[in-house]
CSV table of C-alpha atoms in Angstrom, one decimal:
chain,number,residue,atom,x,y,z
A,1,MET,CA,120.6,104.1,147.0
A,2,ASN,CA,123.6,106.2,147.9
A,3,ALA,CA,123.9,109.2,145.5
A,4,SER,CA,127.5,108.5,144.9
A,5,HIS,CA,126.9,104.9,143.9
A,6,GLN,CA,127.7,104.2,140.2
A,7,PRO,CA,125.0,102.0,138.7
A,8,ASP,CA,126.2,98.6,137.8
A,9,PRO,CA,125.0,97.5,134.3
A,10,ARG,CA,124.6,94.0,135.8
A,11,GLU,CA,121.8,95.5,137.9
A,12,ARG,CA,120.0,97.9,135.5
A,13,PRO,CA,121.5,100.2,132.9
A,14,ALA,CA,121.3,103.8,133.8
A,15,ARG,CA,121.9,106.6,131.2
A,16,LEU,CA,124.5,105.1,128.8
A,17,THR,CA,126.4,106.4,125.8
A,18,VAL,CA,125.3,104.3,122.9
A,19,GLY,CA,127.2,103.3,119.7
A,20,VAL,CA,126.1,101.5,116.6
A,21,VAL,CA,128.3,99.3,114.5
A,22,GLY,CA,126.4,98.7,111.3
A,23,ALA,CA,123.9,101.3,110.2
A,24,GLY,CA,121.6,98.8,108.6
A,25,ARG,CA,117.8,98.9,109.1
A,26,VAL,CA,118.0,97.7,112.8
A,27,GLY,CA,120.8,99.5,114.5
A,28,PRO,CA,119.7,103.1,114.1
A,29,ALA,CA,116.1,102.3,115.0
A,30,LEU,CA,117.2,100.6,118.3
A,31,ALA,CA,119.6,103.5,119.1
A,32,ALA,CA,116.8,106.0,118.4
A,33,SER,CA,114.5,104.1,120.7
A,34,LEU,CA,117.2,104.0,123.5
A,35,GLN,CA,117.6,107.8,123.0
A,36,LEU,CA,113.9,108.2,123.7
A,37,ALA,CA,114.5,106.3,126.9
A,38,GLY,CA,117.1,108.8,127.9
A,39,HIS,CA,120.3,107.2,126.7
A,40,ARG,CA,122.7,109.1,124.5
A,41,PRO,CA,123.8,107.9,121.0
A,42,VAL,CA,127.3,109.1,120.5
A,43,ALA,CA,128.7,107.3,117.4
A,44,VAL,CA,127.6,105.2,114.5
A,45,SER,CA,129.5,103.4,111.7
A,46,GLY,CA,128.2,102.7,108.2
A,47,VAL,CA,129.7,102.2,104.8
A,48,SER,CA,127.1,102.5,102.1
A,49,ASP,CA,125.4,105.7,101.0
A,50,THR,CA,122.1,104.2,102.2
A,51,SER,CA,123.5,103.5,105.6
A,52,VAL,CA,124.8,107.0,105.9
A,53,ARG,CA,121.5,108.5,104.9
A,54,ARG,CA,119.6,106.2,107.3
A,55,ALA,CA,121.9,107.1,110.2
A,56,ALA,CA,121.4,110.8,109.4
A,57,ALA,CA,117.6,110.4,109.4
A,58,LEU,CA,117.3,108.4,112.6
A,59,LEU,CA,120.3,109.7,114.5
A,60,PRO,CA,120.8,113.3,113.4
A,61,ASP,CA,124.0,115.0,114.6
A,62,VAL,CA,125.5,111.6,115.7
A,63,PRO,CA,128.9,111.4,114.1
A,64,LEU,CA,129.8,108.7,111.6
A,65,VAL,CA,133.1,107.1,112.6
A,66,PRO,CA,135.0,103.8,112.1
A,67,PRO,CA,133.9,100.8,114.2
A,68,ALA,CA,136.9,101.0,116.6
A,69,ASP,CA,136.0,104.6,117.3
A,70,VAL,CA,132.4,103.6,118.1
A,71,LEU,CA,133.6,101.2,120.8
A,72,ASP,CA,136.0,103.9,122.1
A,73,ARG,CA,133.1,106.3,122.7
A,74,ALA,CA,130.3,104.2,123.9
A,75,ASP,CA,129.3,102.3,127.1
A,76,LEU,CA,126.7,100.3,125.2
A,77,VAL,CA,127.6,99.1,121.7
A,78,LEU,CA,125.0,97.7,119.3
A,79,LEU,CA,126.5,95.2,116.8
A,80,THR,CA,123.8,95.2,114.1
A,81,VAL,CA,125.5,93.5,111.1
A,82,PRO,CA,124.3,90.4,109.1
A,83,ASP,CA,124.5,87.1,111.0
A,84,ASP,CA,127.3,85.7,108.9
A,85,ALA,CA,129.4,88.8,109.4
A,86,LEU,CA,129.1,88.9,113.2
A,87,PRO,CA,131.7,86.3,114.2
A,88,GLY,CA,134.4,88.0,112.1
A,89,LEU,CA,133.5,91.5,113.4
A,90,VAL,CA,133.7,90.4,117.0
A,91,GLU,CA,137.0,88.6,116.5
A,92,GLY,CA,138.5,91.6,114.7
A,93,LEU,CA,137.4,94.1,117.4
A,94,ALA,CA,138.7,91.9,120.1
A,95,GLU,CA,142.1,91.3,118.4
A,96,THR,CA,142.7,95.0,117.8
A,97,GLY,CA,142.0,95.9,121.4
A,98,ALA,CA,138.9,97.9,120.6
A,99,VAL,CA,136.8,96.2,123.3
A,100,ARG,CA,136.9,97.8,126.8
A,101,PRO,CA,136.4,96.0,130.1
A,102,GLY,CA,132.9,96.6,131.4
A,103,GLN,CA,131.5,97.6,128.1
A,104,LEU,CA,128.0,96.3,127.2
A,105,LEU,CA,128.3,94.6,123.8
A,106,VAL,CA,124.9,93.8,122.3
A,107,HIS,CA,124.2,92.0,119.1
A,108,THR,CA,120.8,91.7,117.4
A,109,SER,CA,121.3,88.4,115.5
A,110,GLY,CA,118.5,86.0,115.8
A,111,ARG,CA,120.6,83.0,115.0
A,112,HIS,CA,123.4,83.6,117.5
A,113,GLY,CA,123.4,83.7,121.3
A,114,THR,CA,126.2,85.0,123.4
A,115,LYS,CA,128.7,82.4,122.5
A,116,VAL,CA,129.6,84.4,119.3
A,117,LEU,CA,130.7,87.2,121.6
A,118,GLU,CA,133.3,85.0,123.4
A,119,PRO,CA,136.3,86.9,122.0
A,120,ALA,CA,134.9,90.1,123.4
A,121,LEU,CA,134.0,88.4,126.7
A,122,ARG,CA,137.7,87.5,127.1
A,123,ALA,CA,138.5,91.1,126.7
A,124,GLY,CA,136.2,92.0,129.5
A,125,ALA,CA,133.0,93.0,127.7
A,126,LEU,CA,129.5,92.2,129.0
A,127,PRO,CA,127.8,90.1,126.3
A,128,LEU,CA,124.1,90.4,125.5
A,129,ALA,CA,122.0,89.0,122.6
A,130,LEU,CA,118.8,91.0,122.0
A,131,HIS,CA,116.9,90.1,118.8
A,132,PRO,CA,113.8,92.1,118.0
A,133,ALA,CA,111.2,89.8,116.4
A,134,MET,CA,110.2,92.5,113.9
A,135,THR,CA,110.7,93.4,110.3
A,136,PHE,CA,112.4,96.7,109.8
A,137,THR,CA,112.1,99.3,107.0
A,138,GLY,CA,115.0,101.6,107.8
A,139,THR,CA,112.6,104.5,108.5
A,140,PRO,CA,111.3,106.3,111.6
A,141,VAL,CA,108.2,104.0,111.7
A,142,ASP,CA,110.5,101.2,113.0
A,143,VAL,CA,110.9,103.0,116.3
A,144,GLN,CA,107.1,103.1,116.8
A,145,ARG,CA,106.8,99.4,115.9
A,146,LEU,CA,109.2,98.4,118.7
A,147,ALA,CA,106.3,99.2,121.2
A,148,GLY,CA,105.1,95.8,122.3
A,149,CYS,CA,107.7,94.0,120.1
A,150,ALA,CA,109.0,90.7,121.5
A,151,PHE,CA,112.8,90.4,121.8
A,152,GLY,CA,114.6,87.1,121.9
A,153,VAL,CA,116.9,87.6,124.9
A,154,THR,CA,120.0,85.5,125.7
A,155,ALA,CA,122.6,86.6,128.3
A,156,PRO,CA,124.6,85.2,131.2
A,157,GLU,CA,122.5,84.9,134.3
A,158,GLU,CA,124.2,87.8,136.0
A,159,LEU,CA,123.3,90.1,133.1
A,160,ARG,CA,119.7,88.9,132.6
A,161,LEU,CA,118.2,91.8,134.4
A,162,ALA,CA,120.3,94.3,132.5
A,163,ALA,CA,119.3,92.7,129.2
A,164,GLU,CA,115.6,92.6,130.0
A,165,ALA,CA,115.7,96.2,131.3
A,166,LEU,CA,117.2,97.4,128.0
A,167,VAL,CA,114.4,95.7,126.1
A,168,ILE,CA,111.7,97.2,128.3
A,169,GLU,CA,113.3,100.6,127.8
A,170,MET,CA,112.9,100.2,124.1
A,171,GLY,CA,109.2,99.4,124.6
A,172,GLY,CA,109.7,95.7,123.9
A,173,GLU,CA,108.8,92.5,125.7
A,174,PRO,CA,111.7,90.2,126.6
A,175,GLU,CA,111.4,86.5,125.9
A,176,TRP,CA,114.2,84.3,127.3
A,177,ILE,CA,115.8,82.0,124.7
A,178,ALA,CA,118.4,79.4,125.7
A,179,GLU,CA,121.7,79.6,123.9
A,180,GLU,CA,121.3,76.2,122.3
A,181,MET,CA,117.8,77.1,121.1
A,182,ARG,CA,118.7,80.2,119.2
A,183,PRO,CA,118.9,78.6,115.7
A,184,LEU,CA,115.6,76.9,116.1
A,185,TYR,CA,114.0,80.1,117.4
A,186,HIS,CA,115.3,82.0,114.4
A,187,ALA,CA,114.2,79.3,112.0
A,188,ALA,CA,110.7,79.6,113.3
A,189,LEU,CA,110.6,83.4,112.8
A,190,ALA,CA,112.1,83.1,109.3
A,191,LEU,CA,109.6,80.4,108.4
A,192,GLY,CA,106.7,82.6,109.4
A,193,ALA,CA,107.8,86.1,108.5
A,194,ASN,CA,110.2,85.8,105.6
A,195,HIS,CA,108.2,83.1,103.8
A,196,LEU,CA,105.0,85.0,104.4
A,197,VAL,CA,106.4,87.9,102.3
A,198,THR,CA,107.2,85.5,99.5
A,199,LEU,CA,103.7,83.9,99.6
A,200,VAL,CA,101.9,87.3,99.6
A,201,ALA,CA,104.1,88.6,96.7
A,202,GLU,CA,103.4,85.5,94.6
A,203,SER,CA,99.7,85.7,95.4
A,204,MET,CA,99.6,89.3,94.3
A,205,ASP,CA,101.4,88.4,91.1
A,206,LEU,CA,98.9,85.7,90.3
A,207,LEU,CA,96.0,88.0,91.0
A,208,ARG,CA,97.4,90.6,88.6
A,209,ALA,CA,97.8,87.9,86.0
A,210,ALA,CA,94.1,86.9,86.5
A,211,GLY,CA,93.1,90.5,85.9
A,212,VAL,CA,92.6,91.9,89.4
A,213,ALA,CA,93.5,95.6,89.3
A,214,ALA,CA,94.2,96.0,93.1
A,215,PRO,CA,95.4,92.7,94.5
A,216,ASP,CA,96.6,94.3,97.7
A,217,ARG,CA,93.0,95.6,98.5
A,218,MET,CA,91.6,92.1,97.7
A,219,LEU,CA,94.2,90.3,99.8
A,220,GLY,CA,94.3,92.7,102.8
A,221,PRO,CA,91.1,91.7,104.6
A,222,LEU,CA,91.5,88.0,103.6
A,223,LEU,CA,95.0,87.7,104.8
A,224,GLY,CA,94.4,89.8,107.9
A,225,ALA,CA,91.5,87.5,108.9
A,226,ALA,CA,93.6,84.4,108.1
A,227,LEU,CA,96.5,85.6,110.3
A,228,ASP,CA,94.2,86.5,113.1
A,229,ASN,CA,92.5,83.2,113.0
A,230,ALA,CA,95.7,81.3,112.8
A,231,LEU,CA,97.2,83.1,115.8
A,232,ARG,CA,94.0,82.5,117.8
A,233,SER,CA,93.2,79.0,116.8
A,234,GLY,CA,96.2,77.3,115.2
A,235,ASP,CA,95.4,74.3,113.0
A,236,ALA,CA,91.7,74.7,113.7
A,237,ALA,CA,91.8,77.8,111.5
A,238,LEU,CA,92.7,75.8,108.4
A,239,THR,CA,90.2,76.3,105.5
A,240,GLY,CA,90.3,75.9,101.8
A,241,PRO,CA,90.4,73.0,99.3
A,242,VAL,CA,93.3,71.2,100.8
A,243,ALA,CA,91.8,71.1,104.3
A,244,ARG,CA,88.4,70.1,102.8
A,245,GLY,CA,90.0,67.4,100.6
A,246,ASP,CA,88.8,68.9,97.3
A,247,ALA,CA,91.3,67.0,95.1
A,248,GLY,CA,89.7,68.3,91.8
A,249,THR,CA,90.0,71.9,92.8
A,250,VAL,CA,93.6,71.4,93.8
A,251,ALA,CA,94.3,69.6,90.5
A,252,ALA,CA,92.8,72.6,88.7
A,253,HIS,CA,95.1,74.9,90.7
A,254,VAL,CA,98.2,73.0,89.8
A,255,ALA,CA,97.2,72.9,86.1
A,256,GLU,CA,96.7,76.6,86.0
A,257,LEU,CA,99.9,77.3,87.8
A,258,ARG,CA,101.9,75.1,85.5
A,259,ALA,CA,100.4,77.0,82.5
A,260,HIS,CA,100.8,80.5,83.8
A,261,ALA,CA,103.4,80.6,86.6
A,262,PRO,CA,105.3,77.3,86.6
A,263,GLN,CA,107.9,78.7,89.1
A,264,THR,CA,105.2,78.8,91.8
A,265,VAL,CA,104.3,75.1,91.5
A,266,PRO,CA,107.0,73.6,93.8
A,267,GLY,CA,106.0,76.0,96.5
A,268,TYR,CA,102.3,75.4,96.1
A,269,LEU,CA,102.8,71.6,96.3
A,270,ALA,CA,105.1,71.8,99.3
A,271,MET,CA,102.7,74.0,101.3
A,272,ALA,CA,99.7,72.0,100.2
A,273,ARG,CA,101.3,68.8,101.4
A,274,ALA,CA,102.2,70.4,104.7
A,275,THR,CA,98.6,71.7,105.0
A,276,ALA,CA,97.2,68.3,104.3
A,277,ASP,CA,99.4,66.7,106.9
A,278,ARG,CA,98.3,69.2,109.6
A,279,ALA,CA,94.6,69.0,108.5
A,280,LEU,CA,94.7,65.2,108.7
A,281,ALA,CA,96.4,65.2,112.2
A,282,HIS,CA,93.8,67.7,113.4
A,283,GLY,CA,90.9,65.8,112.1
A,284,LEU,CA,89.8,68.4,109.5
A,285,LEU,CA,90.7,66.4,106.4
A,286,LYS,CA,88.7,63.2,106.2
A,287,PRO,CA,90.9,60.1,105.6
A,288,GLU,CA,88.6,58.9,102.8
A,289,LEU,CA,89.3,62.2,100.9
A,290,ALA,CA,93.0,62.3,101.6
A,291,GLU,CA,94.0,59.6,99.1
A,292,ASP,CA,92.9,61.4,96.0
A,293,LEU,CA,94.3,64.7,97.3
A,294,LEU,CA,97.7,63.2,98.1
A,295,GLY,CA,97.7,61.6,94.7
A,296,VAL,CA,97.3,65.0,93.1
A,297,LEU,CA,100.0,66.5,95.3
A,298,SER,CA,102.3,63.6,94.2
A,299,GLY,CA,101.8,64.4,90.5
A,300,GLY,CA,98.7,62.3,89.8
A,301,VAL,CA,95.2,63.2,88.9
A,302,PRO,CA,92.1,63.1,91.1
A,303,GLY,CA,90.0,60.0,91.1
A,304,ALA,CA,86.3,59.7,90.8
A,305,GLY,CA,85.8,61.1,94.3
A,306,GLY,CA,87.4,64.5,93.3
A,307,THR,CA,85.2,67.5,93.0
A,308,GLY,CA,86.6,68.3,89.6
A,309,GLY,CA,85.2,71.9,89.5
A,310,PRO,CA,87.0,75.1,90.4
A,311,GLY,CA,84.5,76.1,93.1
A,312,GLY,CA,85.1,73.1,95.4
A,313,THR,CA,82.4,72.0,97.8
A,314,GLU,CA,81.0,73.5,101.0
A,315,GLY,CA,82.5,76.9,101.8
A,316,GLY,CA,83.3,77.8,98.2
A,317,SER,CA,86.7,78.6,96.7
A,318,SER,CA,87.2,82.0,98.3
A,319,ARG,CA,88.9,80.4,101.4
């Protein structure tokens, strides 16, 4: 390549000045990761005291400035604000003339593709949607977690290589997501990751109520094995009283939850019904056991075929 040639971001981003609009948990971590790859963070915007502290910890010596100034200083701008705030932010930046032609404008929303960046595109920006499929803590550990992290990537065809190159430079693995599939993609991640936190927290609360002193230590190996099995085997990894058709055990669960933690009953029943459906479809739940089980999950009581006892049948109650 000719030494005087200026790298085109459509080919592969060279060393870029980087700005962050929205110093939440994601933006500073991505900018710090890009800095490790040789790019140069030059500006960040944040409002809350927490955002200011986070930016100072992850991007020391990078000035905190208003959003318009971030765009004025940076070749690559990370828009890392909540999903619902993104359309208004983009429109506002475009209307005020803050967007520069040729500027790489990257948002990290899982829900949105590049269509949300249309106002900036009309102003000459190069639109990219790079969503890291990772939970963030707002601490330096997030930069390490990006290694091997999948990114949902959406971009115009002519910018696809640039988008994928940025992801790789952050240590991530690009996964192409079509524009119209972004909401479904994001729903899938939320269903797995966000609801997992709720399930684990409720499980720990119930174990404490049952007298377990360290529910995290009890759950850690069990949940780790369950997650590993599920990722490896899918529905074949289903175990426990629902998959076995132990209607009596499930009825005992529901009764105890109604007595001690009634707020958990709707979630338990919903997940148990979904588990029963998948177990039936996969041939794990025997049809002759499903009737009593589904009766319990519909608010009835197990019939004579139910196990009745808290320990269930083969496999015990620990799974």
